[in-house]
Coordinates of C-alpha atoms in Angstrom, one line a residue:
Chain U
X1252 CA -72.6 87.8 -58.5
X1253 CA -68.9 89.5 -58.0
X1254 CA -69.9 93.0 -57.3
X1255 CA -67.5 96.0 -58.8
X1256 CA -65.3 97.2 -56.4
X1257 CA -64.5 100.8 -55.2
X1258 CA -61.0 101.4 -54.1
X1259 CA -59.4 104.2 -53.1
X1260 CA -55.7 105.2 -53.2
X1261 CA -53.4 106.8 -50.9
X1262 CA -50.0 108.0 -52.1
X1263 CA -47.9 107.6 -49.5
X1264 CA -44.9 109.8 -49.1
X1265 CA -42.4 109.7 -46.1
X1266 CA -45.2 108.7 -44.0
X1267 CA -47.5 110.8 -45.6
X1268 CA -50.9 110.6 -47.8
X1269 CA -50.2 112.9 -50.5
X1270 CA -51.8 113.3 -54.3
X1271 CA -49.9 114.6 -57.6
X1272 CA -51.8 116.5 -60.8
X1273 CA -50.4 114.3 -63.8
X1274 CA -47.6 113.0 -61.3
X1275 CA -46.1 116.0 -60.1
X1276 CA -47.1 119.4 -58.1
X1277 CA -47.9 117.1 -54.8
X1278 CA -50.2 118.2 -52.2
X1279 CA -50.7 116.9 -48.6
X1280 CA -53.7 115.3 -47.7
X1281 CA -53.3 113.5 -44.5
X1282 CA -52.5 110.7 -42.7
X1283 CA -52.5 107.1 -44.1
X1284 CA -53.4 105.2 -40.9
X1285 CA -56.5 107.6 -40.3
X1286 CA -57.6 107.9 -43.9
X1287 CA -57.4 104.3 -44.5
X1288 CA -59.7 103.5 -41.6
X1289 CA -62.1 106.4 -42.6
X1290 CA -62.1 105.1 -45.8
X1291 CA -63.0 101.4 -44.4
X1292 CA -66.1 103.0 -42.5
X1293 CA -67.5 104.5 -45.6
X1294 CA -67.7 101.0 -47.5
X1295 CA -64.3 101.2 -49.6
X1296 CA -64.0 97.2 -50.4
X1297 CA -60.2 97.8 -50.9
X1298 CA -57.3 99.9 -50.4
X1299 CA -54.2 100.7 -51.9
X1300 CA -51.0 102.3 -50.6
X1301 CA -48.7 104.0 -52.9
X1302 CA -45.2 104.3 -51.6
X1303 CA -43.7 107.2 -53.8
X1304 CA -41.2 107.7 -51.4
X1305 CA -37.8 108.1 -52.9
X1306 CA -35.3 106.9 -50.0
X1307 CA -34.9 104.0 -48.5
X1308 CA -35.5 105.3 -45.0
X1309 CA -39.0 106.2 -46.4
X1310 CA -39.9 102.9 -47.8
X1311 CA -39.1 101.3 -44.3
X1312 CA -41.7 104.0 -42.9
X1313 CA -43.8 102.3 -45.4
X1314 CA -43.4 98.9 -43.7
X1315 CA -44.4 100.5 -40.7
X1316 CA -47.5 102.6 -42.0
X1317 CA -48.7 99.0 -43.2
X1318 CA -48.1 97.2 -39.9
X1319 CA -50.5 99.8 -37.8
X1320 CA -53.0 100.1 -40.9
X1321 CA -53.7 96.4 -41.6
X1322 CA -54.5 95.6 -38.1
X1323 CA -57.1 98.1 -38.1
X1324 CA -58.7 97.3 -41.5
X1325 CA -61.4 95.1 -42.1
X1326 CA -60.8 95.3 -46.2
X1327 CA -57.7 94.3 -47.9
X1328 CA -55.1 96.2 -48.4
X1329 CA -52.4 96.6 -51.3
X1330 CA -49.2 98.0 -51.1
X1331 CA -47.0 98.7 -54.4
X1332 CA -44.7 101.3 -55.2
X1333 CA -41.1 100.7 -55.1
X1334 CA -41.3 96.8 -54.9
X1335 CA -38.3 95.3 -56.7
X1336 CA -37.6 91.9 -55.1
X1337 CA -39.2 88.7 -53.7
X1338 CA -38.2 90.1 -50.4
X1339 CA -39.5 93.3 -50.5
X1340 CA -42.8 91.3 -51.4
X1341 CA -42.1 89.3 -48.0
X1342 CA -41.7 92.4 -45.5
X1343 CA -44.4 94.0 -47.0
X1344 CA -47.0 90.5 -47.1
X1345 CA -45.6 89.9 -43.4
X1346 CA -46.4 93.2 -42.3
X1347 CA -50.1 93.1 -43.5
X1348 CA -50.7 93.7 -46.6
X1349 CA -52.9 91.4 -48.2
X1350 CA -51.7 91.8 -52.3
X1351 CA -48.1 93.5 -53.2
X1352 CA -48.1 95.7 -56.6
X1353 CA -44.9 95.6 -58.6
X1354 CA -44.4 97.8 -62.1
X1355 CA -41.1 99.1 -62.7
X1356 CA -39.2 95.9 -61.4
X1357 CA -41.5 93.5 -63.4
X1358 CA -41.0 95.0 -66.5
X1359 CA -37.2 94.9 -66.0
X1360 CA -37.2 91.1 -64.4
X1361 CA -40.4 89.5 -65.6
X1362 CA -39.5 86.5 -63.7
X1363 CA -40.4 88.7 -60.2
X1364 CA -43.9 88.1 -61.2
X1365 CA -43.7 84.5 -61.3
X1366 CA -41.4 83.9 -58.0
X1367 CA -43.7 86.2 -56.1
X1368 CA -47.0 83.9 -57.9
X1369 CA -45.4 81.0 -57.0
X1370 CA -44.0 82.0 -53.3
X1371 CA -47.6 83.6 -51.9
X1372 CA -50.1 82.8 -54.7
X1373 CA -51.1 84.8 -57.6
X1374 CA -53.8 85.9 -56.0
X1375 CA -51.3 88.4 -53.8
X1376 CA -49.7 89.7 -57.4
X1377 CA -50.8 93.1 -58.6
X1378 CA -49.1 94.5 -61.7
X1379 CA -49.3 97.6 -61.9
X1380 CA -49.0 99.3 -65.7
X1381 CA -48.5 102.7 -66.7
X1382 CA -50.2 103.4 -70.3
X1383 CA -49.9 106.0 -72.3
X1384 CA -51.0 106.8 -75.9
X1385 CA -48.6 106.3 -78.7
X1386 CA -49.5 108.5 -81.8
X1387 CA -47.0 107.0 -84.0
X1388 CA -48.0 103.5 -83.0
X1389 CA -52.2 103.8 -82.6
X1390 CA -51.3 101.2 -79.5
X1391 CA -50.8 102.1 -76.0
X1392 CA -47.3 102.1 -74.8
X1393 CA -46.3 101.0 -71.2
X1394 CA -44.1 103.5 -68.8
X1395 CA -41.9 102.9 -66.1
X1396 CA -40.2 104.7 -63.2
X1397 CA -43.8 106.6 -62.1
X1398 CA -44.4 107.3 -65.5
X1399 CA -41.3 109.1 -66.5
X1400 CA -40.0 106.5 -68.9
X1401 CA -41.0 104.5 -72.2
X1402 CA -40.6 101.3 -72.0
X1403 CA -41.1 100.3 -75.7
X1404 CA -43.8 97.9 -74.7
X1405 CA -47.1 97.9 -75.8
X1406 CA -49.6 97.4 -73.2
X1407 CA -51.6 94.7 -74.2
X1408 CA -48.7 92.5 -75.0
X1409 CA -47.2 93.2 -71.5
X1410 CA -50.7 92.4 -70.1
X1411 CA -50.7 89.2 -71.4
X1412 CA -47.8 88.5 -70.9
X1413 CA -47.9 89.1 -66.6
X1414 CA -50.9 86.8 -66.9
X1415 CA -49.0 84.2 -68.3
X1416 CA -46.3 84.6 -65.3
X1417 CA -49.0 84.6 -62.6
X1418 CA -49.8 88.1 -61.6
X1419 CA -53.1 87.6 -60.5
X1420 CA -54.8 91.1 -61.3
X1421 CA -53.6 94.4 -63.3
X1422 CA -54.2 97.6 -61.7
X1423 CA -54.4 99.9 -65.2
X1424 CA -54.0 103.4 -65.0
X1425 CA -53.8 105.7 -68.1
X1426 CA -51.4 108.3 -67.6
X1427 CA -53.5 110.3 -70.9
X1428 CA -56.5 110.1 -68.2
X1429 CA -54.9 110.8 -65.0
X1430 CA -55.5 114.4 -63.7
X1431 CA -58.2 115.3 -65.4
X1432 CA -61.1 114.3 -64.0
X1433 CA -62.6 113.9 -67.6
X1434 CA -63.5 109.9 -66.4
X1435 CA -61.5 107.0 -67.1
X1436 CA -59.8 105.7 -70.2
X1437 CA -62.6 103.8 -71.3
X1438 CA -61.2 102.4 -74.9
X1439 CA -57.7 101.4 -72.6
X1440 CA -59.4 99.9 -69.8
X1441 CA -61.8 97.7 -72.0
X1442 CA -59.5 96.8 -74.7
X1443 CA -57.2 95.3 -71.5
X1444 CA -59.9 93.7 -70.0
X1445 CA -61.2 91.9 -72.8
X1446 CA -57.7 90.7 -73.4
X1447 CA -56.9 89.2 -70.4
X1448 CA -58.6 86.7 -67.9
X1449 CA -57.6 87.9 -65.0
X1450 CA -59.6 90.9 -63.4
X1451 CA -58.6 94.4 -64.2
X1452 CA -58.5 97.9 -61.8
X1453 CA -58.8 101.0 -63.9
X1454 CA -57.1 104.1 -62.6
X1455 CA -56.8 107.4 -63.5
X1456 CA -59.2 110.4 -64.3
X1457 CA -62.3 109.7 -62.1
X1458 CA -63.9 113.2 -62.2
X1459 CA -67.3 112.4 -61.0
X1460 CA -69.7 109.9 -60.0
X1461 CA -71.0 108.9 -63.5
X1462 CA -67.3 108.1 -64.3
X1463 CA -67.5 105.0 -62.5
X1464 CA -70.8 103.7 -63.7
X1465 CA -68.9 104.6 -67.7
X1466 CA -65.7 102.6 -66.5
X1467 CA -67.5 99.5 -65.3
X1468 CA -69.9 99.3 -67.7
X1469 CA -68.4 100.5 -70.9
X1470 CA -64.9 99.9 -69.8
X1471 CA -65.6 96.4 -68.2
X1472 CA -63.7 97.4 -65.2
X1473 CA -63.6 94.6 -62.6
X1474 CA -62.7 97.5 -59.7
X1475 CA -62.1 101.6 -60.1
X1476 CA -59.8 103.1 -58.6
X1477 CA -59.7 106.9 -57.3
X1478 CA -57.3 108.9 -55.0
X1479 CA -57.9 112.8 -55.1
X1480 CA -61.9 112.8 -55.3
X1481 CA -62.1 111.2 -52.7
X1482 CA -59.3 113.1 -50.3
X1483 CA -60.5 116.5 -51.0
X1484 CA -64.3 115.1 -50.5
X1485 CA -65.4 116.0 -53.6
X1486 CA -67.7 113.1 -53.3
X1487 CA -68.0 109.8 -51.0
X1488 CA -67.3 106.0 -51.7
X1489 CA -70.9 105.7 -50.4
X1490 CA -72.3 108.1 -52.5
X1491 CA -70.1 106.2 -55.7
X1492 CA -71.7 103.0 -54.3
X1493 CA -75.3 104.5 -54.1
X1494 CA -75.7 105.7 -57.6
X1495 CA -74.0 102.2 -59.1
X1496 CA -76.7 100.4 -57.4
X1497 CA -79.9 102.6 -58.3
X1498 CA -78.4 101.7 -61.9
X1499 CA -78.3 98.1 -62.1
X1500 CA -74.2 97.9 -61.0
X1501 CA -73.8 95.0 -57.9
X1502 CA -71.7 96.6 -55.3
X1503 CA -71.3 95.8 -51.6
Chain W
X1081 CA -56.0 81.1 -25.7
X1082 CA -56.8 80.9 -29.6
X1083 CA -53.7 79.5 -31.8
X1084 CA -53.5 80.2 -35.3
X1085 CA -50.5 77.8 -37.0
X1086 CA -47.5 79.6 -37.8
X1087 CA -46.2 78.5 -41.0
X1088 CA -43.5 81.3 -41.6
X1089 CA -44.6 82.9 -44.5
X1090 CA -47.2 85.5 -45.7
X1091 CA -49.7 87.6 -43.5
X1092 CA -51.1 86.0 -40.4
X1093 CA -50.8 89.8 -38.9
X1094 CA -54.4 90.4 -40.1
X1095 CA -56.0 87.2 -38.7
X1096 CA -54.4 87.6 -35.1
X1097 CA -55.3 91.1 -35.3
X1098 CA -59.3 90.2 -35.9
X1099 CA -59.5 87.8 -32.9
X1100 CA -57.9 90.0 -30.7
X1101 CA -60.1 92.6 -31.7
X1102 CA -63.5 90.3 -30.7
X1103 CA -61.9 90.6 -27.2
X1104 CA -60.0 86.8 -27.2
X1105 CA -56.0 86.3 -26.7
X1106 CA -54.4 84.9 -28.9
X1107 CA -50.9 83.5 -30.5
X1108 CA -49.2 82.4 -33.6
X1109 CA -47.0 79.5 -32.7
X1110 CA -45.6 76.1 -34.1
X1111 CA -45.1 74.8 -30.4
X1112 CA -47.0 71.4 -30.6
X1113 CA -48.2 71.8 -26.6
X1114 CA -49.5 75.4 -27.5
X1115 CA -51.1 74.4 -30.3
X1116 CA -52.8 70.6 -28.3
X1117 CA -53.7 73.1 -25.8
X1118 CA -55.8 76.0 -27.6
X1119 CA -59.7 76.7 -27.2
X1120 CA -59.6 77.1 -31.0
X1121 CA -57.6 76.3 -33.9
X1122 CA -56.9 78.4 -37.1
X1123 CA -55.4 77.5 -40.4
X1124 CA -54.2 81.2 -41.7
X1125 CA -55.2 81.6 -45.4
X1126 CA -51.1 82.3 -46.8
X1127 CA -49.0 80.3 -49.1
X1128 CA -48.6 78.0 -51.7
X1129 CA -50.2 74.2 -51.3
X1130 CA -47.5 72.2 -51.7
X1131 CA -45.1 74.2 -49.1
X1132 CA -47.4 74.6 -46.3
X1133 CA -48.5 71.1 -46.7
X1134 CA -44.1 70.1 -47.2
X1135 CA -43.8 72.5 -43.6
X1136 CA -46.8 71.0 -41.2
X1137 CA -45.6 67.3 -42.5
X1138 CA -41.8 67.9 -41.8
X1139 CA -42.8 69.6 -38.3
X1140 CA -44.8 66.9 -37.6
X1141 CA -47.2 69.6 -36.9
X1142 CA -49.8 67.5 -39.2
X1143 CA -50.2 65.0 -36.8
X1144 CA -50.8 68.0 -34.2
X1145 CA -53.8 69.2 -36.3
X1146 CA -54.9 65.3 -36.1
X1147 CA -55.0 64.6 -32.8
X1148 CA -56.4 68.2 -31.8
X1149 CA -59.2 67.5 -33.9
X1150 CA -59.8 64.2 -32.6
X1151 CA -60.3 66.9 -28.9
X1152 CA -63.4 68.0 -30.2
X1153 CA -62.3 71.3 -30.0
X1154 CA -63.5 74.0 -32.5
X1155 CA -60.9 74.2 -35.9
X1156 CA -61.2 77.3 -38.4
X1157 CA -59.5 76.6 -42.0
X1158 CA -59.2 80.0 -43.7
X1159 CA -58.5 80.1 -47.4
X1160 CA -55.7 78.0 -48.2
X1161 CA -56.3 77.0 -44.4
X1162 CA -59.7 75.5 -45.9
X1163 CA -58.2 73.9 -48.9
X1164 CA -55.5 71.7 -46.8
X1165 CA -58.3 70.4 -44.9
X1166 CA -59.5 68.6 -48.3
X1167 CA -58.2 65.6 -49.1
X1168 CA -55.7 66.5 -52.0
X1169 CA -55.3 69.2 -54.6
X1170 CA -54.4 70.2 -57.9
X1171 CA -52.5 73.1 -57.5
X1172 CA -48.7 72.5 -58.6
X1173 CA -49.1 69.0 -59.2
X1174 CA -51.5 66.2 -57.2
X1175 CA -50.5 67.1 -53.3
X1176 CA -52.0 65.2 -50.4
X1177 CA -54.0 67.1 -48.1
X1178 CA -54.9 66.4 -44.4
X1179 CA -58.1 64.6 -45.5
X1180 CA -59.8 65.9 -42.4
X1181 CA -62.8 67.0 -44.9
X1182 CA -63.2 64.4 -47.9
X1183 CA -62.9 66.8 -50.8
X1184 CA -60.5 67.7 -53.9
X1185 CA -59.5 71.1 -54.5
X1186 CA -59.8 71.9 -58.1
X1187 CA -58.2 75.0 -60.6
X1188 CA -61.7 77.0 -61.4
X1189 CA -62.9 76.6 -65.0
X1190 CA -65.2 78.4 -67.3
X1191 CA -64.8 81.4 -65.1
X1192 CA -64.4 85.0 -67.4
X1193 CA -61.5 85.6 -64.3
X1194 CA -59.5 84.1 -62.2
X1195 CA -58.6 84.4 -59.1
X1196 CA -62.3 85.0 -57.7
X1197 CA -61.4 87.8 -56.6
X1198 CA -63.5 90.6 -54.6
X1199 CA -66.9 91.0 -52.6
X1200 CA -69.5 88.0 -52.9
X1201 CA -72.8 87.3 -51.0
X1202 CA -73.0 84.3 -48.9
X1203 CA -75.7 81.8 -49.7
X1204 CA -76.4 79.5 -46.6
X1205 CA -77.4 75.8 -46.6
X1206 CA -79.9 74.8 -44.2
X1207 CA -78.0 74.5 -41.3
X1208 CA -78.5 75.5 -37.4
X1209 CA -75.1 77.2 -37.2
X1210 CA -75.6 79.4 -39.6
X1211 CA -79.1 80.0 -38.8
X1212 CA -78.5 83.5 -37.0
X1213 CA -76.2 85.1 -39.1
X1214 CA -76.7 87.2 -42.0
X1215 CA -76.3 86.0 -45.7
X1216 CA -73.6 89.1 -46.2
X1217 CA -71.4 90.1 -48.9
X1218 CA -67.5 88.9 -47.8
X1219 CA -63.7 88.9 -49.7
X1220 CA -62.5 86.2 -51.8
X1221 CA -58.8 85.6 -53.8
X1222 CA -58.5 82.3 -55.3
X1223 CA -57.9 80.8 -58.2
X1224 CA -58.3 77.1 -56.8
X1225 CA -61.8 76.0 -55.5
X1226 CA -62.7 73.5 -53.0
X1227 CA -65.2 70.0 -54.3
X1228 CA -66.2 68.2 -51.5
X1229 CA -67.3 64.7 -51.7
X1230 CA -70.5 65.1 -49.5
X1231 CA -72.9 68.2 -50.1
X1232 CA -73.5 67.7 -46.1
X1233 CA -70.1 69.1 -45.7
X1234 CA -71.0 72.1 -47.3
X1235 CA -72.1 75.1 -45.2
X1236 CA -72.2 77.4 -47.7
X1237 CA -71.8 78.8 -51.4
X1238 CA -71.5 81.7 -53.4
X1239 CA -72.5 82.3 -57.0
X1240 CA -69.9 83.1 -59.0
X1241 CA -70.8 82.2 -62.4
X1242 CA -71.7 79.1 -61.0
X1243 CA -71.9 77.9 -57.1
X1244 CA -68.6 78.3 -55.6
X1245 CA -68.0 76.5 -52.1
X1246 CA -67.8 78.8 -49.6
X1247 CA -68.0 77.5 -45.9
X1248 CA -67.7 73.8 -44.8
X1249 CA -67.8 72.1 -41.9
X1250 CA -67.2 68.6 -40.1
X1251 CA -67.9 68.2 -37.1
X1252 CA -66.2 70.8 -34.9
X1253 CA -64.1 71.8 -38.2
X1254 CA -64.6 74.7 -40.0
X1255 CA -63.6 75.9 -43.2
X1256 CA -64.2 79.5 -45.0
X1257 CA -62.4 80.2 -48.5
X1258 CA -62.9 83.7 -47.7
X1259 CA -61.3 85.7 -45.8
X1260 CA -63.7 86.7 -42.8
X1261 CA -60.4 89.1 -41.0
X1262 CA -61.2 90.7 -44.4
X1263 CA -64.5 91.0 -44.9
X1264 CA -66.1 93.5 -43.0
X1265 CA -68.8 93.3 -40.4
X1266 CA -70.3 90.1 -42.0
X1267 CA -66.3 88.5 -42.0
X1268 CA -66.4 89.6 -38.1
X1269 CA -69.7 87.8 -37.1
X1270 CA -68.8 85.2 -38.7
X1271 CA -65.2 85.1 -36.8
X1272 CA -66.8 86.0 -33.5
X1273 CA -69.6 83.2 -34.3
X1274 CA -66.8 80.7 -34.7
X1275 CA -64.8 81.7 -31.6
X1276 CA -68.2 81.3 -29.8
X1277 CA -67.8 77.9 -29.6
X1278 CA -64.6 77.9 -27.7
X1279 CA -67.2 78.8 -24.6
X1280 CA -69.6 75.8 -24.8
X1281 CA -68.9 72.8 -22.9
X1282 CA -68.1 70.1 -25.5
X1283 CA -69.6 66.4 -24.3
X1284 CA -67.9 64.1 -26.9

């Protein structure tokens, strides 16, 4: 069988690994090109690269940062963050990176997610979506622009709808989760994943090991993702890996 | 000197990375003489069908492929590199492959998601080259499968809610839907394994 996959993320920053509390008060927590290699050794089956950077000068670090990191990996890697167009896609694809995540450009122009599908195969077209509770609707509600805007979109209608245009996995973080470390969004995450046929990350409040048997087994995760746990060493990818496989969970 | 085809798109940074990392030098070129030339092939897993198969036909570089094989020398089709060995597929339309391993290459069905995509464990045929290596978990990301005509051809299979084909081979061609730069230390044996056979002495 397909085993669940452990993946941690690195928020890249001018060049740097860094990790916000509900998106903002960032801390530094090293550097990309070492942690991602670390990260490798201890069994990660993927990694992701979040370029939060706000200038262009930083996003071409990024480039760079993925050119020495992929050549040293022996996992994939995925780079989103700040992707808008078929040829950011390109530079980053060409530089290394195995899948490219796009969010904030893909819910303005849809139609990147099918170019990108079409150009280098859905399977290197990771949507990334921002969800958030609604009150007033019951439904979640997609945000762009690292979670500071509504988009009036609920998330299961946007999740279907990337599907339909190619993307050829979700990476699902709930911004009501993030932070807290109180595990993932297990209604979100399951409620997507049932939804759509193509396989689904979660993201966002992994607080301890248990959290990621809950979000794979309850949330039908296909992959979890985690960033902060595993920077400050709170526990190990290993460790995450052990305990899924002394309860019943196929991992690598 | 190792060549892996350059077909101008996507990430071949990875794959040339890999074998220079198991000690071998290597290039990514279109030069037809470069290519004729090479100890080993490689088909690099990037692109859509109908493009790569559109670039190697209007660069004549399918012919290339055709008479190096004919050398005897060792070949490696990764990914899409394995599906355009296959003799057509369904992706986009009917395309023509390079028919060097009779075989279709199919959408998946009846799968709960697609692409196949993430860690699954090798499950060998009974076959001498694989004899020595370890039946290890490696990467896949595909949505299109490969159906070859003979089950000799097949070197190995994963389960994926069904038997999905993993390695064939022909000869002294080789094809892996995975992605072995990817794949940890079971994608690097398996690399280093193939690249192995650049040292033998082929009698054809």
């Amino acid at each position: 069988m397909l085993t669940k996959r452990i993946i941690p993320c690195l928020d890249v920053k001018d060049g740097r690994v860094v990790k916000g509390v509900n998106f903002v008060q960032l801390k530094d927590a090293g550097d990309p090109v070492e942690l991602a290699s670390f990260y490798d050794e201890q069994g990660a089956d993927e990694l992701v690269f979040l370029d939060i950077s706000a200038s262009n000068e930083g996003r071409k670090t990024m480039v760079d940062i993925v050119e020495q990191t992929a050549g040293k990996l022996s996992i994939p890697l995925t780079v989103g963050g700040g992707v808008s167009t078929v040829d950011d896609m390109h530079n980053l694809l060409r530089a290394g990176a195995d899948k490219v995540g796009v969010n904030t450009a893909a819910v303005h122009h849809p139609e990147i997610i099918e170019s990108g599908a079409k150009v280098f195969g859905s399977q290197c077209i990771v949507v990334a979506i921002d969800a958030r509770y609604n009150e007033q609707w019951k439904d979640w509600e997609v945000y762009t622009h690292g979670g500071s805007k509504a988009s009036g979109l609920k998330v299961l209608d946007w999740a279907n709808q990337v599907k339909e245009l190619g993307a050829g996995e979700i990476l699902l973080t709930s911004m009501d989760a993030d932070g807290t470390k109180d595990g993932f969004d297990i209604p979100l995450t399951s409620r997507v994943s049932n939804a759509v046929s193509i396989p689904v990350i979660a993201s966002g409040g992994a607080g301890e090991i248990s959290h990621f048997y809950d979000v794979f087994q309850e949330g039908l995760a296909d992959a979890a993702l985690a960033a902060s746990v595993f920077h400050y060493k709170q526990f190990t990818v290993e460790e995450v890996k052990q305990f899924l496989q002394q309860n019943g969970v196929e991992v690598r | 000197m190792i060549a892996i085809v350059d077909y101008r798109i996507g990430n071949v940074h990875s794959v040339h990375k890999a074998v220079q990392a198991l000690g071998y030098d290597v290039i990514i070129t279109d030069d037809h003489q470069q290519l004729l030339n090479a100890d080993a092939l490689i088909l690099p897993g990037v692109g859509a069908y109908q493009d790569v198969m559109k670039f190697l036909h209007e660069t004549g570089m399918d012919e290339v492929i055709y008479q190096y094989v004919q050398s005897n020398k060792p070949m490696l089709g990764i990914c899409l590199g394995m599906q355009l060995l296959c003799t057509e597929s369904e992706e986009y339309g009917m395309q023509q492959g390079l028919n060097i391993i009779p075989g279709r290459v199919t959408r998946m069905q009846d799968k709960p998601k697609i692409p196949h995509m993430g860690w699954n464990k090798l499950q060998f045929k009974q076959n001498e080259w694989v004899q020595s290596l370890e039946e290890g978990h490696v990467y896949f990301a595909h949505s299109y499968h490969v159906e070859v005509e003979k089950e000799e051809d097949v070197l190995a299979t994963v389960n994926y809610h069904g038997p999905i084909t993993a390695m064939v081979n022909k000869g002294n061609v080789f094809g892996m839907q995975f992605h072995p730069e990817k794949s940890g230390t079971t994608g690097k044996d398996l690399l280093r394994h193939f690249l192995a056979l650049t040292e033998k002495v082929i009698v054809s």
